[in-house]
Coordinates of C-alpha atoms in Angstrom, one line a residue:
M1 CA -4.4 18.0 10.7
S2 CA -3.8 17.2 7.0
I3 CA -2.2 14.1 6.0
Q4 CA 0.5 16.2 4.6
E5 CA 1.4 17.5 8.1
F6 CA 1.4 14.2 9.9
D7 CA 3.7 13.0 7.0
R8 CA 6.0 16.2 7.6
R9 CA 6.4 15.5 11.2
A10 CA 7.1 11.9 10.7
V11 CA 9.8 12.6 8.1
R12 CA 11.3 15.2 10.2
D13 CA 11.5 12.9 13.2
S14 CA 13.2 10.3 10.9
V15 CA 15.7 13.1 9.8
D16 CA 16.5 13.9 13.5
V17 CA 17.0 9.9 14.2
V18 CA 19.0 9.5 11.0
A19 CA 21.3 12.4 11.9
A20 CA 22.7 10.2 14.8
V21 CA 23.9 7.3 12.3
T22 CA 27.7 7.4 12.1
I23 CA 29.8 5.3 9.7
D24 CA 30.3 2.6 12.0
D25 CA 26.6 2.3 12.3
L26 CA 26.0 1.6 8.5
D27 CA 26.8 -2.5 9.1
R28 CA 24.6 -2.7 12.0
P29 CA 21.4 -4.9 11.7
T30 CA 18.0 -3.7 11.7
P31 CA 14.5 -4.8 12.3
C32 CA 13.8 -5.2 8.7
A33 CA 15.3 -8.9 8.3
G34 CA 18.5 -9.2 6.3
W35 CA 18.8 -5.4 6.1
T36 CA 21.8 -3.3 7.5
V37 CA 21.2 0.3 8.5
A38 CA 23.1 1.0 5.2
D39 CA 20.5 -1.2 3.1
L40 CA 17.6 0.4 5.3
L41 CA 18.8 4.0 4.7
A42 CA 18.9 3.4 0.9
H43 CA 15.6 2.0 0.8
M44 CA 14.2 5.3 2.9
T45 CA 16.1 7.5 0.3
V46 CA 15.0 6.0 -2.8
Q47 CA 11.4 5.8 -1.5
H48 CA 11.5 9.6 -0.7
H49 CA 12.7 10.2 -4.1
G50 CA 10.0 7.8 -5.7
F51 CA 7.2 9.5 -3.8
A52 CA 8.2 13.1 -4.8
A53 CA 8.2 11.8 -8.3
A54 CA 4.6 10.5 -7.9
A55 CA 3.6 13.7 -6.5
R56 CA 4.9 15.6 -9.5
G57 CA 3.4 13.2 -12.1
T58 CA 6.6 11.1 -12.9
G59 CA 6.4 8.2 -10.5
A60 CA 6.0 5.7 -13.5
D61 CA 9.8 6.0 -14.2
L62 CA 10.9 2.9 -12.7
E63 CA 14.7 4.4 -12.8
V64 CA 13.5 6.7 -9.9
W65 CA 12.7 3.8 -7.5
K66 CA 15.9 1.8 -8.0
V67 CA 17.7 1.3 -5.0
R68 CA 21.5 2.5 -5.1
P69 CA 24.4 2.4 -2.3
L70 CA 24.8 5.6 -0.4
G71 CA 28.1 4.9 0.8
D72 CA 29.7 7.1 3.7
D73 CA 27.2 10.2 2.6
A74 CA 24.1 8.0 3.6
V75 CA 23.0 10.7 6.3
Q76 CA 23.5 13.7 4.0
L77 CA 21.9 11.8 1.1
Y78 CA 19.1 10.7 3.1
T79 CA 18.3 14.3 4.3
K80 CA 18.4 15.6 1.0
A81 CA 15.9 13.2 -0.2
A82 CA 13.3 14.1 2.6
E83 CA 13.6 17.6 1.8
D84 CA 12.8 16.8 -1.7
V85 CA 9.6 14.9 -1.0
L86 CA 8.3 17.1 1.6
A87 CA 8.7 20.0 -1.0
A88 CA 6.7 17.8 -3.3
F89 CA 4.1 17.0 -1.1
A90 CA 3.8 20.8 -0.3
E91 CA 3.1 21.7 -3.5
G92 CA -0.2 23.3 -4.6
G93 CA -3.2 21.2 -5.7
V94 CA -0.9 18.1 -4.5
L95 CA -4.0 16.5 -3.0
E96 CA -6.0 16.6 -6.4
R97 CA -3.3 14.8 -8.2
G98 CA -3.2 10.9 -8.7
F99 CA -0.1 8.9 -7.5
T100 CA 1.7 6.4 -9.7
L101 CA 3.5 3.9 -7.2
P102 CA 4.9 1.1 -9.5
E103 CA 6.3 -0.4 -6.1
F104 CA 3.0 -0.7 -4.5
A105 CA 1.1 -1.6 -7.6
P106 CA 2.9 -2.3 -10.7
R107 CA 0.0 -2.4 -13.2
G108 CA -1.6 0.1 -11.5
P109 CA -4.2 1.7 -10.1
V110 CA -3.2 5.4 -9.9
F111 CA -3.6 6.1 -6.0
P112 CA -5.7 9.1 -4.6
A113 CA -3.1 11.7 -3.1
R114 CA -4.4 11.3 0.5
Q115 CA -4.1 7.5 0.5
A116 CA -0.2 7.5 -0.9
I117 CA 0.8 10.3 1.3
G118 CA -0.7 8.0 4.1
F119 CA 1.4 5.0 2.7
H120 CA 4.5 7.4 2.9
F121 CA 3.6 8.4 6.6
I122 CA 3.1 5.0 7.8
D123 CA 6.5 4.0 6.2
Y124 CA 8.7 6.8 7.9
L125 CA 7.0 6.4 11.1
V126 CA 7.8 2.7 11.4
H127 CA 11.1 3.3 9.7
A128 CA 12.3 6.0 11.9
W129 CA 11.9 3.4 14.8
D130 CA 13.8 0.8 12.6
V131 CA 16.8 3.0 12.4
A132 CA 16.5 4.4 16.3
R133 CA 16.4 0.7 17.2
S134 CA 19.2 -0.3 15.1
I135 CA 21.6 2.5 16.6
G136 CA 20.4 2.3 20.2
A137 CA 18.6 5.5 20.1
D138 CA 15.2 6.3 22.0
Y139 CA 12.3 7.0 19.7
R140 CA 8.6 7.4 20.4
P141 CA 6.7 9.5 18.0
D142 CA 4.1 11.8 19.4
P143 CA 0.8 10.2 20.3
E144 CA -1.3 12.2 17.7
L145 CA 0.8 10.6 15.0
V146 CA 0.4 7.2 16.4
E147 CA -3.5 7.8 16.6
A148 CA -3.2 8.8 12.8
A149 CA -1.3 5.7 12.0
W150 CA -3.2 3.0 13.8
P151 CA -6.0 2.9 10.9
I152 CA -3.7 3.2 8.1
A153 CA -1.3 0.3 9.6
L154 CA -4.6 -1.7 10.1
A155 CA -5.3 -1.1 6.4
V156 CA -1.8 -2.4 5.1
P157 CA -2.6 -5.8 3.4
D158 CA -1.2 -8.6 5.6
D159 CA -0.8 -11.3 2.7
E160 CA 1.9 -13.0 0.6
R161 CA 3.5 -10.0 -0.3
R162 CA 4.9 -9.4 3.4
T163 CA 6.9 -12.6 3.0
R164 CA 8.6 -11.5 -0.1
P165 CA 12.5 -10.5 -0.2
G166 CA 13.1 -6.8 0.5
A167 CA 9.2 -6.4 1.8
A168 CA 9.0 -3.4 3.9
F169 CA 6.5 -4.9 6.6
Q170 CA 6.8 -8.5 7.6
P171 CA 3.6 -10.5 8.7
G172 CA 1.5 -9.0 11.4
L173 CA 2.0 -10.1 15.2
P174 CA -0.8 -10.5 17.5
V175 CA -1.9 -7.6 19.7
D176 CA -4.5 -7.1 22.5
D177 CA -5.9 -4.2 24.4
E178 CA -2.9 -4.2 27.0
T179 CA -0.5 -3.3 24.2
P180 CA 0.6 0.3 24.3
G181 CA -0.3 2.4 21.4
F182 CA 2.7 2.8 19.0
D183 CA 3.8 -1.1 19.8
R184 CA 0.2 -2.1 18.4
V185 CA 1.3 -0.1 15.2
L186 CA 4.5 -2.0 15.1
A187 CA 3.3 -5.3 15.8
V188 CA 0.5 -5.2 13.2
L189 CA 3.2 -4.2 10.6
G190 CA 5.4 -7.1 11.5
R191 CA 7.9 -5.5 13.8
T192 CA 8.9 -6.9 17.4
P193 CA 8.5 -3.9 19.6
G194 CA 11.5 -5.3 21.8
W195 CA 13.6 -5.7 19.0
T196 CA 17.4 -5.0 19.7
P197 CA 20.5 -5.7 17.4
S198 CA 21.6 -8.4 19.9
A199 CA 18.1 -10.3 19.5

């Protein structure tokens, strides 16, 4: 299965999860330290737009990556952004392109398309879980997605960048052979698998 298909499935899952968000949920805390559901959806939405721009050759435009409050239309705006990035990733020849991702590397390099789409895939696999946990919904991705995500999760640098304000991933947590597959992905990316809003 192509990285685009893994990503498409993860993004579609995220759209289904986000569709359950209500206006009353927007102020809820999330597994992303210091972020409400509204903050998380704003981040997820702008990242879709940024990656879509990168796929189309305009990722260097910092304005595309600027996070803006979504207000009461957060769910609709998120869904529209998801459609935009999936369309961009499905364009002919996209895998032969380089992606400029200033949020990942402000002064370069240009990332190979497969690697860049892999970044996006792991983000939305985990962020779908973030939203689901925040609103008390159940979310367990398909085992195929988890298997594809594991080597990508291990490749995400676990360094000082994870301690910066607004970092998408926190320092990794220990895992062992008994840790279930998706929980392993969550833990190495700094998520506590048992997190709840009241924790």
